[in-house]
Amino acid sequence: MSVNGHSSNFNREGSAGDTEGGETRPLLGNGSVQTRATGASFASSVFNLMNAIMGSGILGLAYAMSNTGIVGFCILLILVSSLAAYSIHLLLKLCDQTGINSYEDLGGKALKKTGKVLVGIAILIQNIGAMSSYLFILKSELPAAINSFLSTEDTGNAWYEDGRLLLILVTVCVVLPLSMFPKIGFLGYTSSLAFLFMLYFAVVIVVKKWSIPCPLPHNATTLSGNLKISNVSDSECTPKLFIVSIKSAYAIPTMAFSFLCHTAILPIYCELERPTKSRMQSVSNISIGLSFVLYLISAVFGYLTFYNHVESELLLGYDAYLPRDIMVMTVRLAILLSVLLTVPLIHFPARKAVILLLYGGRDFSWLIHIISTLTILSVVLLLAIFVPDLKNVFGVVGSTTSSCLLFVFPGIFYLKISGQPLRSADCVGAILLVVFGLIMGVISLSVIIVTWVKS
């Protein structure tokens, strides 16, 4: 399971030249031919990019739909996914023009050292937010998973019902040792299961829509032991097409968080077999399209199960009504296993960004390696423990770093590097991309902060 926009295994410089008419044509537009051993197939590249796209965001999209309505959600999801595909188009054009195959180096090319630092900071914050969202899932889902496998009804407030304690134990005993490895390539193979887990998740959400009646059962007890009074009328079982409220501000940031894969695009392009811009654009379009379908199915059926009672972390909603359901138990276990093995994977580019920003990417040092690892994991753990709601992670990270990496940076970099006239179609598109990203980010973050202050 690879977090949205966080690729950690694609770092090779090699890129294959394409052959036409007996001549070798370079992938990148710098006039030099680079070689590599073997290219990744088209299907493999689609799979890798989907792993980079799909992650914890899928758990928050049903909540976003409950705050925007079905039609409003669909419009926003189409808009964000289309803009994501277009910003990828701009990055690929820059890749061909400059020969650069990393997001940070594009920032350096466009805005000198400032651009490289800004991209590094954005990637660091994005990865910290992603890791926090994954550990938050562990904190909320692990007690439920343990309880569901135990036969006793009254556990007497056992220690394993404390999500924070379990999170600390899992982080120290599993995540920290795995994150300490200087190289962690073997964990990359576990990410190949991500799509299967997400597919199974979507299937379970669809199937269980008919297992929970509407109106929801009264007086269901939640995981925390509180009594959840569900005085739901039949009218509330009618799906809303458009909803506008202060909570709608979380919708677009959550979607931006869910479609961010831009740091993985250029490295995957360089590893593609017979790499051309149009071929890689097809890879990204198919990956985004398939992710769009899974996101939409999960959001629609999650919303049609709970309506305006959707939890910000979708799986939590099933605890009160299907506490020992086999399918829910297995999908929870799959998600937990995937999350557990993905956090160390995401940690690596975050640590790389820290070392690059603070130490200039100097030669490997165990002291710097250990200090950076402990510092990052400590920050992530504190965020996961004290953040009360997953929507807060999606909202803040999505409206800041996700909007920058998805919309603002690609547009600015294209305008600075391409050399095209401002009236050209792509320059106009780049300007609109930057404007949309800034407006969306500022408005969403402002509304979220105002909501916090009021509450």
Short mmCIF file of C-alpha atoms in Angstrom, two decimals:
data_model
loop_
_atom_site.label_atom_id
_atom_site.label_comp_id
_atom_site.label_asym_id
_atom_site.label_seq_id
_atom_site.Cartn_x
_atom_site.Cartn_y
_atom_site.Cartn_z
CA MET A 1 0.00 0.00 0.00
CA SER A 2 1.72 3.15 -1.12
CA VAL A 3 0.63 6.50 0.09
CA ASN A 4 -0.80 9.07 -2.20
CA GLY A 5 2.09 10.79 -3.96
CA HIS A 6 4.85 9.07 -2.04
CA SER A 7 7.22 6.94 -4.02
CA SER A 8 10.29 5.68 -2.24
CA ASN A 9 11.78 3.03 -4.49
CA PHE A 10 12.20 4.81 -7.81
CA ASN A 11 15.56 6.52 -7.65
CA ARG A 12 17.53 5.24 -10.58
CA GLU A 13 18.83 7.67 -13.14
CA GLY A 14 18.61 5.28 -16.07
CA SER A 15 16.16 5.92 -18.90
CA ALA A 16 15.81 3.92 -22.05
CA GLY A 17 16.13 5.34 -25.50
CA ASP A 18 13.42 4.53 -28.01
CA THR A 19 14.38 3.30 -31.44
CA GLU A 20 12.81 4.50 -34.63
CA GLY A 21 14.19 3.93 -38.10
CA GLY A 22 17.29 2.22 -36.76
CA GLU A 23 18.33 5.27 -34.73
CA THR A 24 18.28 5.64 -30.99
CA ARG A 25 16.03 8.47 -29.83
CA PRO A 26 16.65 9.69 -26.27
CA LEU A 27 13.79 9.70 -23.80
CA LEU A 28 14.79 13.05 -22.37
CA GLY A 29 15.21 16.18 -24.40
CA ASN A 30 18.77 17.00 -23.39
CA GLY A 31 20.36 15.37 -26.40
CA SER A 32 22.01 12.55 -24.48
CA VAL A 33 21.12 8.89 -24.56
CA GLN A 34 20.94 7.17 -21.19
CA THR A 35 20.88 3.42 -20.83
CA ARG A 36 19.49 0.95 -18.35
CA ALA A 37 19.16 -2.80 -18.03
CA THR A 38 15.45 -3.44 -18.34
CA GLY A 39 12.39 -1.24 -18.66
CA ALA A 40 9.16 -1.67 -16.75
CA SER A 41 6.22 -2.85 -18.82
CA PHE A 42 3.21 -0.64 -19.48
CA ALA A 43 1.01 -2.71 -17.16
CA SER A 44 3.67 -2.77 -14.44
CA SER A 45 4.02 1.02 -14.65
CA VAL A 46 0.25 1.44 -14.31
CA PHE A 47 0.31 -0.83 -11.27
CA ASN A 48 3.24 1.05 -9.70
CA LEU A 49 1.60 4.42 -10.22
CA MET A 50 -1.70 3.18 -8.77
CA ASN A 51 0.25 2.07 -5.71
CA ALA A 52 1.60 5.61 -5.46
CA ILE A 53 -1.89 7.12 -5.82
CA MET A 54 -4.02 4.93 -3.61
CA GLY A 55 -3.67 5.07 0.14
CA SER A 56 -5.34 6.24 3.30
CA GLY A 57 -7.35 8.86 1.44
CA ILE A 58 -9.85 6.20 0.37
CA LEU A 59 -11.02 5.97 4.00
CA GLY A 60 -12.04 9.64 4.09
CA LEU A 61 -13.85 10.09 0.76
CA ALA A 62 -17.24 8.81 1.97
CA TYR A 63 -17.10 11.49 4.69
CA ALA A 64 -16.31 14.05 2.01
CA MET A 65 -19.36 12.91 0.04
CA SER A 66 -21.58 13.23 3.10
CA ASN A 67 -20.57 16.91 3.24
CA THR A 68 -20.91 17.72 -0.46
CA GLY A 69 -23.71 15.45 -1.73
CA ILE A 70 -23.41 12.81 -4.43
CA VAL A 71 -23.51 15.13 -7.45
CA GLY A 72 -21.34 17.77 -5.77
CA PHE A 73 -18.79 15.11 -4.82
CA CYS A 74 -18.70 13.65 -8.34
CA ILE A 75 -18.14 17.10 -9.88
CA LEU A 76 -15.29 17.86 -7.47
CA LEU A 77 -13.72 14.41 -7.90
CA ILE A 78 -13.78 14.74 -11.69
CA LEU A 79 -12.30 18.24 -11.41
CA VAL A 80 -9.46 17.25 -9.07
CA SER A 81 -8.59 14.05 -10.99
CA SER A 82 -8.61 15.92 -14.32
CA LEU A 83 -6.37 18.66 -12.96
CA ALA A 84 -4.06 16.00 -11.52
CA ALA A 85 -3.76 14.40 -14.97
CA TYR A 86 -3.12 17.80 -16.56
CA SER A 87 -0.44 18.77 -14.06
CA ILE A 88 1.25 15.43 -14.80
CA HIS A 89 1.15 16.40 -18.50
CA LEU A 90 3.05 19.60 -17.66
CA LEU A 91 5.65 17.73 -15.58
CA LEU A 92 6.24 15.22 -18.38
CA LYS A 93 6.77 18.03 -20.90
CA LEU A 94 9.33 19.59 -18.57
CA CYS A 95 11.00 16.22 -18.11
CA ASP A 96 11.43 15.83 -21.88
CA GLN A 97 12.63 19.40 -22.28
CA THR A 98 15.19 19.48 -19.46
CA GLY A 99 16.24 15.86 -18.94
CA ILE A 100 15.44 16.21 -15.23
CA ASN A 101 13.72 13.24 -13.60
CA SER A 102 13.09 14.35 -10.02
CA TYR A 103 10.60 16.82 -8.58
CA GLU A 104 13.18 18.49 -6.35
CA ASP A 105 15.55 19.12 -9.26
CA LEU A 106 12.73 20.66 -11.31
CA GLY A 107 12.20 23.05 -8.40
CA GLY A 108 15.89 23.87 -8.46
CA LYS A 109 15.81 24.44 -12.22
CA ALA A 110 12.80 26.78 -11.95
CA LEU A 111 13.54 28.72 -8.75
CA LYS A 112 17.18 27.91 -7.97
CA LYS A 113 17.92 26.78 -4.40
CA THR A 114 14.68 28.29 -3.11
CA GLY A 115 12.62 26.05 -5.38
CA LYS A 116 14.50 22.94 -4.36
CA VAL A 117 14.07 23.75 -0.67
CA LEU A 118 10.35 24.50 -1.09
CA VAL A 119 9.74 21.20 -2.87
CA GLY A 120 11.79 19.35 -0.24
CA ILE A 121 9.79 20.93 2.59
CA ALA A 122 6.49 20.19 0.83
CA ILE A 123 7.45 16.54 0.29
CA LEU A 124 8.60 16.24 3.91
CA ILE A 125 5.35 17.68 5.31
CA GLN A 126 3.29 15.60 2.87
CA ASN A 127 5.06 12.41 3.93
CA ILE A 128 4.75 13.26 7.62
CA GLY A 129 1.03 13.87 7.08
CA ALA A 130 0.71 10.58 5.24
CA MET A 131 2.54 8.64 7.95
CA SER A 132 0.41 10.35 10.60
CA SER A 133 -2.76 9.32 8.78
CA TYR A 134 -1.53 5.73 8.62
CA LEU A 135 -0.60 5.62 12.31
CA PHE A 136 -3.96 7.22 13.10
CA ILE A 137 -5.59 4.30 11.30
CA LEU A 138 -3.54 1.91 13.44
CA LYS A 139 -4.60 3.78 16.58
CA SER A 140 -8.30 3.61 15.70
CA GLU A 141 -8.48 0.21 13.99
CA LEU A 142 -6.11 -1.98 16.02
CA PRO A 143 -8.26 -2.10 19.18
CA ALA A 144 -11.31 -2.89 17.05
CA ALA A 145 -9.42 -5.63 15.22
CA ILE A 146 -8.28 -7.24 18.50
CA ASN A 147 -11.76 -6.98 20.01
CA SER A 148 -13.36 -8.52 16.94
CA PHE A 149 -11.15 -11.60 17.21
CA LEU A 150 -11.83 -12.08 20.94
CA SER A 151 -14.89 -14.04 22.01
CA THR A 152 -15.41 -12.34 25.35
CA GLU A 153 -17.98 -9.57 25.44
CA ASP A 154 -16.73 -7.77 28.58
CA THR A 155 -13.00 -7.22 28.52
CA GLY A 156 -13.01 -4.87 31.50
CA ASN A 157 -11.13 -2.02 29.83
CA ALA A 158 -8.19 -4.23 28.91
CA TRP A 159 -4.88 -2.65 27.94
CA TYR A 160 -5.28 -3.67 24.31
CA GLU A 161 -8.35 -1.44 24.03
CA ASP A 162 -6.14 1.63 24.43
CA GLY A 163 -5.31 2.65 20.87
CA ARG A 164 -2.59 5.08 21.94
CA LEU A 165 -0.74 2.46 23.96
CA LEU A 166 -0.98 -0.04 21.12
CA LEU A 167 0.25 2.59 18.68
CA ILE A 168 3.33 3.33 20.80
CA LEU A 169 4.12 -0.39 21.16
CA VAL A 170 3.73 -1.08 17.43
CA THR A 171 5.80 1.97 16.49
CA VAL A 172 8.66 1.05 18.84
CA CYS A 173 8.62 -2.70 18.15
CA VAL A 174 7.87 -2.80 14.40
CA VAL A 175 7.97 0.55 12.62
CA LEU A 176 11.18 1.87 14.23
CA PRO A 177 13.34 -1.23 13.53
CA LEU A 178 12.17 -1.39 9.91
CA SER A 179 12.78 2.34 9.46
CA MET A 180 16.34 2.05 10.79
CA PHE A 181 17.55 0.03 7.79
CA PRO A 182 19.74 2.15 5.47
CA LYS A 183 18.10 0.35 2.55
CA ILE A 184 14.63 -1.07 2.64
CA GLY A 185 14.08 -2.29 -0.90
CA PHE A 186 12.54 -5.55 0.27
CA LEU A 187 9.56 -3.65 1.69
CA GLY A 188 8.85 -2.33 -1.78
CA TYR A 189 7.53 -5.75 -2.75
CA THR A 190 4.82 -5.51 -0.10
CA SER A 191 3.40 -2.44 -1.80
CA SER A 192 2.38 -4.63 -4.75
CA LEU A 193 -0.46 -5.89 -2.53
CA ALA A 194 -1.88 -2.38 -2.20
CA PHE A 195 -4.19 -2.54 -5.18
CA LEU A 196 -5.59 -5.92 -4.09
CA PHE A 197 -6.26 -4.56 -0.61
CA MET A 198 -7.97 -1.47 -2.02
CA LEU A 199 -10.03 -3.59 -4.40
CA TYR A 200 -11.10 -5.87 -1.58
CA PHE A 201 -11.93 -2.82 0.54
CA ALA A 202 -14.21 -1.49 -2.21
CA VAL A 203 -15.91 -4.89 -2.59
CA VAL A 204 -16.59 -5.10 1.16
CA ILE A 205 -18.05 -1.58 1.23
CA VAL A 206 -20.39 -2.47 -1.64
CA VAL A 207 -21.48 -5.81 -0.16
CA LYS A 208 -22.04 -4.47 3.36
CA LYS A 209 -24.29 -1.67 2.12
CA TRP A 210 -27.15 -4.20 2.29
CA SER A 211 -26.14 -5.55 5.72
CA ILE A 212 -26.85 -2.35 7.65
CA PRO A 213 -30.47 -1.15 7.56
CA CYS A 214 -31.59 2.42 7.24
CA PRO A 215 -32.78 4.02 9.48
CA LEU A 216 -29.75 2.91 11.45
CA PRO A 217 -30.39 0.70 14.50
CA HIS A 218 -31.06 2.72 17.67
CA ASN A 219 -28.70 2.89 20.63
CA ALA A 220 -25.76 1.12 19.01
CA THR A 221 -22.65 1.11 21.20
CA THR A 222 -19.56 2.56 19.60
CA LEU A 223 -16.02 1.26 19.96
CA SER A 224 -15.24 3.84 22.64
CA GLY A 225 -18.07 2.50 24.79
CA ASN A 226 -20.28 5.53 24.30
CA LEU A 227 -23.92 5.13 23.43
CA LYS A 228 -24.55 6.27 19.89
CA ILE A 229 -28.19 7.32 19.68
CA SER A 230 -29.30 7.06 16.06
CA ASN A 231 -32.63 8.83 15.92
CA VAL A 232 -32.71 8.66 12.15
CA SER A 233 -35.92 9.27 10.27
CA ASP A 234 -36.81 7.68 6.96
CA SER A 235 -36.25 11.02 5.25
CA GLU A 236 -32.60 10.88 6.27
CA CYS A 237 -32.23 7.69 4.24
CA THR A 238 -32.64 9.73 1.06
CA PRO A 239 -29.27 10.60 -0.46
CA LYS A 240 -28.53 14.30 -0.86
CA LEU A 241 -27.38 15.50 -4.28
CA PHE A 242 -25.84 18.83 -3.21
CA ILE A 243 -24.71 19.85 0.28
CA VAL A 244 -22.92 23.07 1.17
CA SER A 245 -21.71 23.50 4.73
CA ILE A 246 -18.60 24.50 6.61
CA LYS A 247 -17.57 20.83 6.61
CA SER A 248 -17.49 20.91 2.81
CA ALA A 249 -14.12 22.64 3.14
CA TYR A 250 -12.56 19.25 3.88
CA ALA A 251 -13.71 17.73 0.58
CA ILE A 252 -11.23 19.12 -1.98
CA PRO A 253 -8.16 18.80 0.32
CA THR A 254 -9.08 15.16 0.97
CA MET A 255 -9.35 14.58 -2.78
CA ALA A 256 -6.05 16.36 -3.43
CA PHE A 257 -4.44 14.19 -0.75
CA SER A 258 -5.93 11.11 -2.44
CA PHE A 259 -4.67 11.84 -5.98
CA LEU A 260 -1.18 13.07 -5.20
CA CYS A 261 1.39 10.90 -6.98
CA HIS A 262 3.54 13.55 -8.63
CA THR A 263 6.80 12.74 -6.88
CA ALA A 264 6.58 9.23 -8.38
CA ILE A 265 5.71 10.28 -11.94
CA LEU A 266 9.15 11.22 -13.27
CA PRO A 267 11.05 8.25 -11.80
CA ILE A 268 8.39 5.84 -13.13
CA TYR A 269 8.68 7.57 -16.53
CA CYS A 270 12.42 6.90 -16.56
CA GLU A 271 11.85 3.21 -15.85
CA LEU A 272 9.11 2.74 -18.46
CA GLU A 273 9.80 0.39 -21.33
CA ARG A 274 9.93 2.32 -24.65
CA PRO A 275 9.43 5.63 -22.80
CA THR A 276 7.66 8.42 -24.64
CA LYS A 277 5.62 11.26 -23.24
CA SER A 278 2.39 10.02 -24.82
CA ARG A 279 3.00 6.50 -23.49
CA MET A 280 3.63 7.77 -19.96
CA GLN A 281 0.61 10.07 -20.19
CA SER A 282 -1.47 6.99 -21.01
CA VAL A 283 -0.02 5.26 -17.96
CA SER A 284 -1.00 8.18 -15.73
CA ASN A 285 -4.46 8.55 -17.29
CA ILE A 286 -5.25 4.86 -16.82
CA SER A 287 -3.88 4.86 -13.25
CA ILE A 288 -5.86 7.95 -12.29
CA GLY A 289 -8.96 6.58 -14.04
CA LEU A 290 -8.86 3.23 -12.23
CA SER A 291 -8.17 4.95 -8.92
CA PHE A 292 -11.07 7.30 -9.65
CA VAL A 293 -13.41 4.32 -10.12
CA LEU A 294 -12.35 2.64 -6.86
CA TYR A 295 -12.55 5.93 -4.96
CA LEU A 296 -16.01 6.69 -6.35
CA ILE A 297 -17.41 3.21 -5.63
CA SER A 298 -16.09 3.24 -2.06
CA ALA A 299 -17.36 6.78 -1.40
CA VAL A 300 -20.82 6.20 -2.91
CA PHE A 301 -21.55 2.94 -1.13
CA GLY A 302 -19.98 4.13 2.12
CA TYR A 303 -22.22 7.20 2.02
CA LEU A 304 -25.32 5.18 1.05
CA THR A 305 -24.67 2.95 4.07
CA PHE A 306 -24.44 5.66 6.76
CA TYR A 307 -25.63 8.84 5.00
CA ASN A 308 -24.95 11.86 7.23
CA HIS A 309 -23.62 9.56 9.98
CA VAL A 310 -20.47 8.63 8.02
CA GLU A 311 -17.33 8.55 10.18
CA SER A 312 -14.30 10.51 8.97
CA GLU A 313 -12.50 7.14 8.98
CA LEU A 314 -15.00 4.94 7.15
CA LEU A 315 -14.24 1.55 8.71
CA LEU A 316 -15.04 2.86 12.20
CA GLY A 317 -18.69 3.14 11.18
CA TYR A 318 -19.01 -0.63 10.90
CA ASP A 319 -17.91 -1.30 14.48
CA ALA A 320 -21.25 -0.34 16.00
CA TYR A 321 -23.40 -2.40 13.63
CA LEU A 322 -21.20 -5.29 12.40
CA PRO A 323 -18.77 -5.85 15.29
CA ARG A 324 -17.86 -9.47 14.40
CA ASP A 325 -18.51 -9.59 10.68
CA ILE A 326 -15.93 -11.78 8.93
CA MET A 327 -15.55 -9.59 5.85
CA VAL A 328 -15.13 -6.43 7.92
CA MET A 329 -12.62 -8.21 10.16
CA THR A 330 -10.55 -9.44 7.23
CA VAL A 331 -10.54 -6.12 5.38
CA ARG A 332 -9.52 -4.38 8.61
CA LEU A 333 -6.68 -6.87 9.03
CA ALA A 334 -5.56 -6.35 5.42
CA ILE A 335 -5.58 -2.57 5.80
CA LEU A 336 -3.70 -2.75 9.10
CA LEU A 337 -1.01 -5.05 7.69
CA SER A 338 -0.63 -2.85 4.65
CA VAL A 339 -0.43 0.32 6.76
CA LEU A 340 2.09 -1.24 9.14
CA LEU A 341 4.50 -2.12 6.32
CA THR A 342 3.96 1.12 4.41
CA VAL A 343 4.90 3.57 7.16
CA PRO A 344 8.62 2.60 7.05
CA LEU A 345 8.46 2.82 3.26
CA ILE A 346 7.14 6.39 3.36
CA HIS A 347 9.65 7.25 6.06
CA PHE A 348 12.59 6.91 3.67
CA PRO A 349 11.87 9.85 1.31
CA ALA A 350 10.94 11.93 4.37
CA ARG A 351 14.31 11.21 5.98
CA LYS A 352 16.05 11.83 2.66
CA ALA A 353 14.38 15.25 2.47
CA VAL A 354 15.44 16.10 6.04
CA ILE A 355 19.08 15.13 5.41
CA LEU A 356 19.07 17.06 2.13
CA LEU A 357 17.60 20.18 3.74
CA LEU A 358 19.69 20.17 6.92
CA TYR A 359 22.94 18.52 5.89
CA GLY A 360 23.07 19.06 2.13
CA GLY A 361 22.83 15.36 1.31
CA ARG A 362 26.31 14.57 2.66
CA ASP A 363 27.80 11.06 2.69
CA PHE A 364 26.04 8.46 4.82
CA SER A 365 26.48 8.89 8.57
CA TRP A 366 24.92 6.54 11.13
CA LEU A 367 24.61 9.38 13.65
CA ILE A 368 22.66 11.62 11.25
CA HIS A 369 20.69 8.60 10.06
CA ILE A 370 19.59 7.60 13.57
CA ILE A 371 18.85 11.15 14.76
CA SER A 372 16.77 11.90 11.65
CA THR A 373 14.86 8.64 11.95
CA LEU A 374 14.02 9.13 15.63
CA THR A 375 13.05 12.79 15.14
CA ILE A 376 10.69 12.12 12.23
CA LEU A 377 9.03 9.12 13.90
CA SER A 378 8.62 11.07 17.15
CA VAL A 379 6.85 13.93 15.34
CA VAL A 380 4.65 11.50 13.40
CA LEU A 381 3.78 9.54 16.54
CA LEU A 382 2.84 12.68 18.49
CA LEU A 383 0.62 13.84 15.63
CA ALA A 384 -1.10 10.46 15.39
CA ILE A 385 -1.67 10.33 19.16
CA PHE A 386 -3.02 13.83 19.65
CA VAL A 387 -4.85 14.56 16.39
CA PRO A 388 -8.49 13.84 17.28
CA ASP A 389 -9.80 13.17 13.79
CA LEU A 390 -8.44 11.84 10.51
CA LYS A 391 -10.24 14.56 8.56
CA ASN A 392 -7.93 17.10 10.23
CA VAL A 393 -4.87 15.40 8.70
CA PHE A 394 -6.49 15.24 5.27
CA GLY A 395 -7.74 18.84 5.56
CA VAL A 396 -4.52 20.55 6.64
CA VAL A 397 -2.05 18.51 4.58
CA GLY A 398 -4.39 18.44 1.58
CA SER A 399 -4.96 22.21 1.56
CA THR A 400 -1.26 23.04 1.95
CA THR A 401 1.40 20.66 0.65
CA SER A 402 -0.91 18.50 -1.48
CA SER A 403 -2.31 21.55 -3.30
CA CYS A 404 1.24 22.85 -3.84
CA LEU A 405 2.62 19.57 -5.20
CA LEU A 406 -0.51 18.82 -7.22
CA PHE A 407 -1.44 22.24 -8.64
CA VAL A 408 0.81 25.16 -7.73
CA PHE A 409 4.34 23.83 -8.27
CA PRO A 410 3.72 22.13 -11.66
CA GLY A 411 2.12 25.33 -12.98
CA ILE A 412 4.87 27.64 -11.70
CA PHE A 413 7.66 25.34 -12.87
CA TYR A 414 6.16 25.10 -16.34
CA LEU A 415 5.82 28.88 -16.63
CA LYS A 416 9.44 29.40 -15.50
CA ILE A 417 11.12 26.62 -17.51
CA SER A 418 9.15 25.98 -20.69
CA GLY A 419 9.91 29.26 -22.43
CA GLN A 420 6.51 29.15 -24.13
CA PRO A 421 4.55 32.39 -24.73
CA LEU A 422 2.01 33.16 -22.03
CA ARG A 423 -0.81 32.95 -24.55
CA SER A 424 -0.03 29.35 -25.44
CA ALA A 425 -2.60 26.77 -24.32
CA ASP A 426 -0.35 25.06 -21.79
CA CYS A 427 0.80 28.35 -20.24
CA VAL A 428 -2.81 29.45 -19.82
CA GLY A 429 -3.57 26.04 -18.32
CA ALA A 430 -0.58 26.37 -15.99
CA ILE A 431 -1.78 29.79 -14.81
CA LEU A 432 -5.27 28.41 -14.14
CA LEU A 433 -3.71 25.48 -12.29
CA VAL A 434 -1.75 27.82 -10.01
CA VAL A 435 -4.75 30.07 -9.40
CA PHE A 436 -7.02 27.12 -8.59
CA GLY A 437 -4.47 25.59 -6.23
CA LEU A 438 -3.90 28.83 -4.35
CA ILE A 439 -7.59 29.68 -4.04
CA MET A 440 -8.54 26.15 -3.01
CA GLY A 441 -5.70 25.93 -0.49
CA VAL A 442 -6.26 29.31 1.13
CA ILE A 443 -10.05 28.99 1.38
CA SER A 444 -9.99 25.41 2.67
CA LEU A 445 -7.26 26.05 5.24
CA SER A 446 -8.97 29.26 6.43
CA VAL A 447 -12.32 27.52 6.90
CA ILE A 448 -10.66 24.60 8.70
CA ILE A 449 -8.82 26.97 11.09
CA VAL A 450 -12.03 28.93 11.75
CA THR A 451 -13.81 25.63 12.51
CA TRP A 452 -11.09 24.70 15.01
CA VAL A 453 -11.26 28.11 16.71
CA LYS A 454 -15.05 27.94 17.03
CA SER A 455 -14.97 24.42 18.44
#
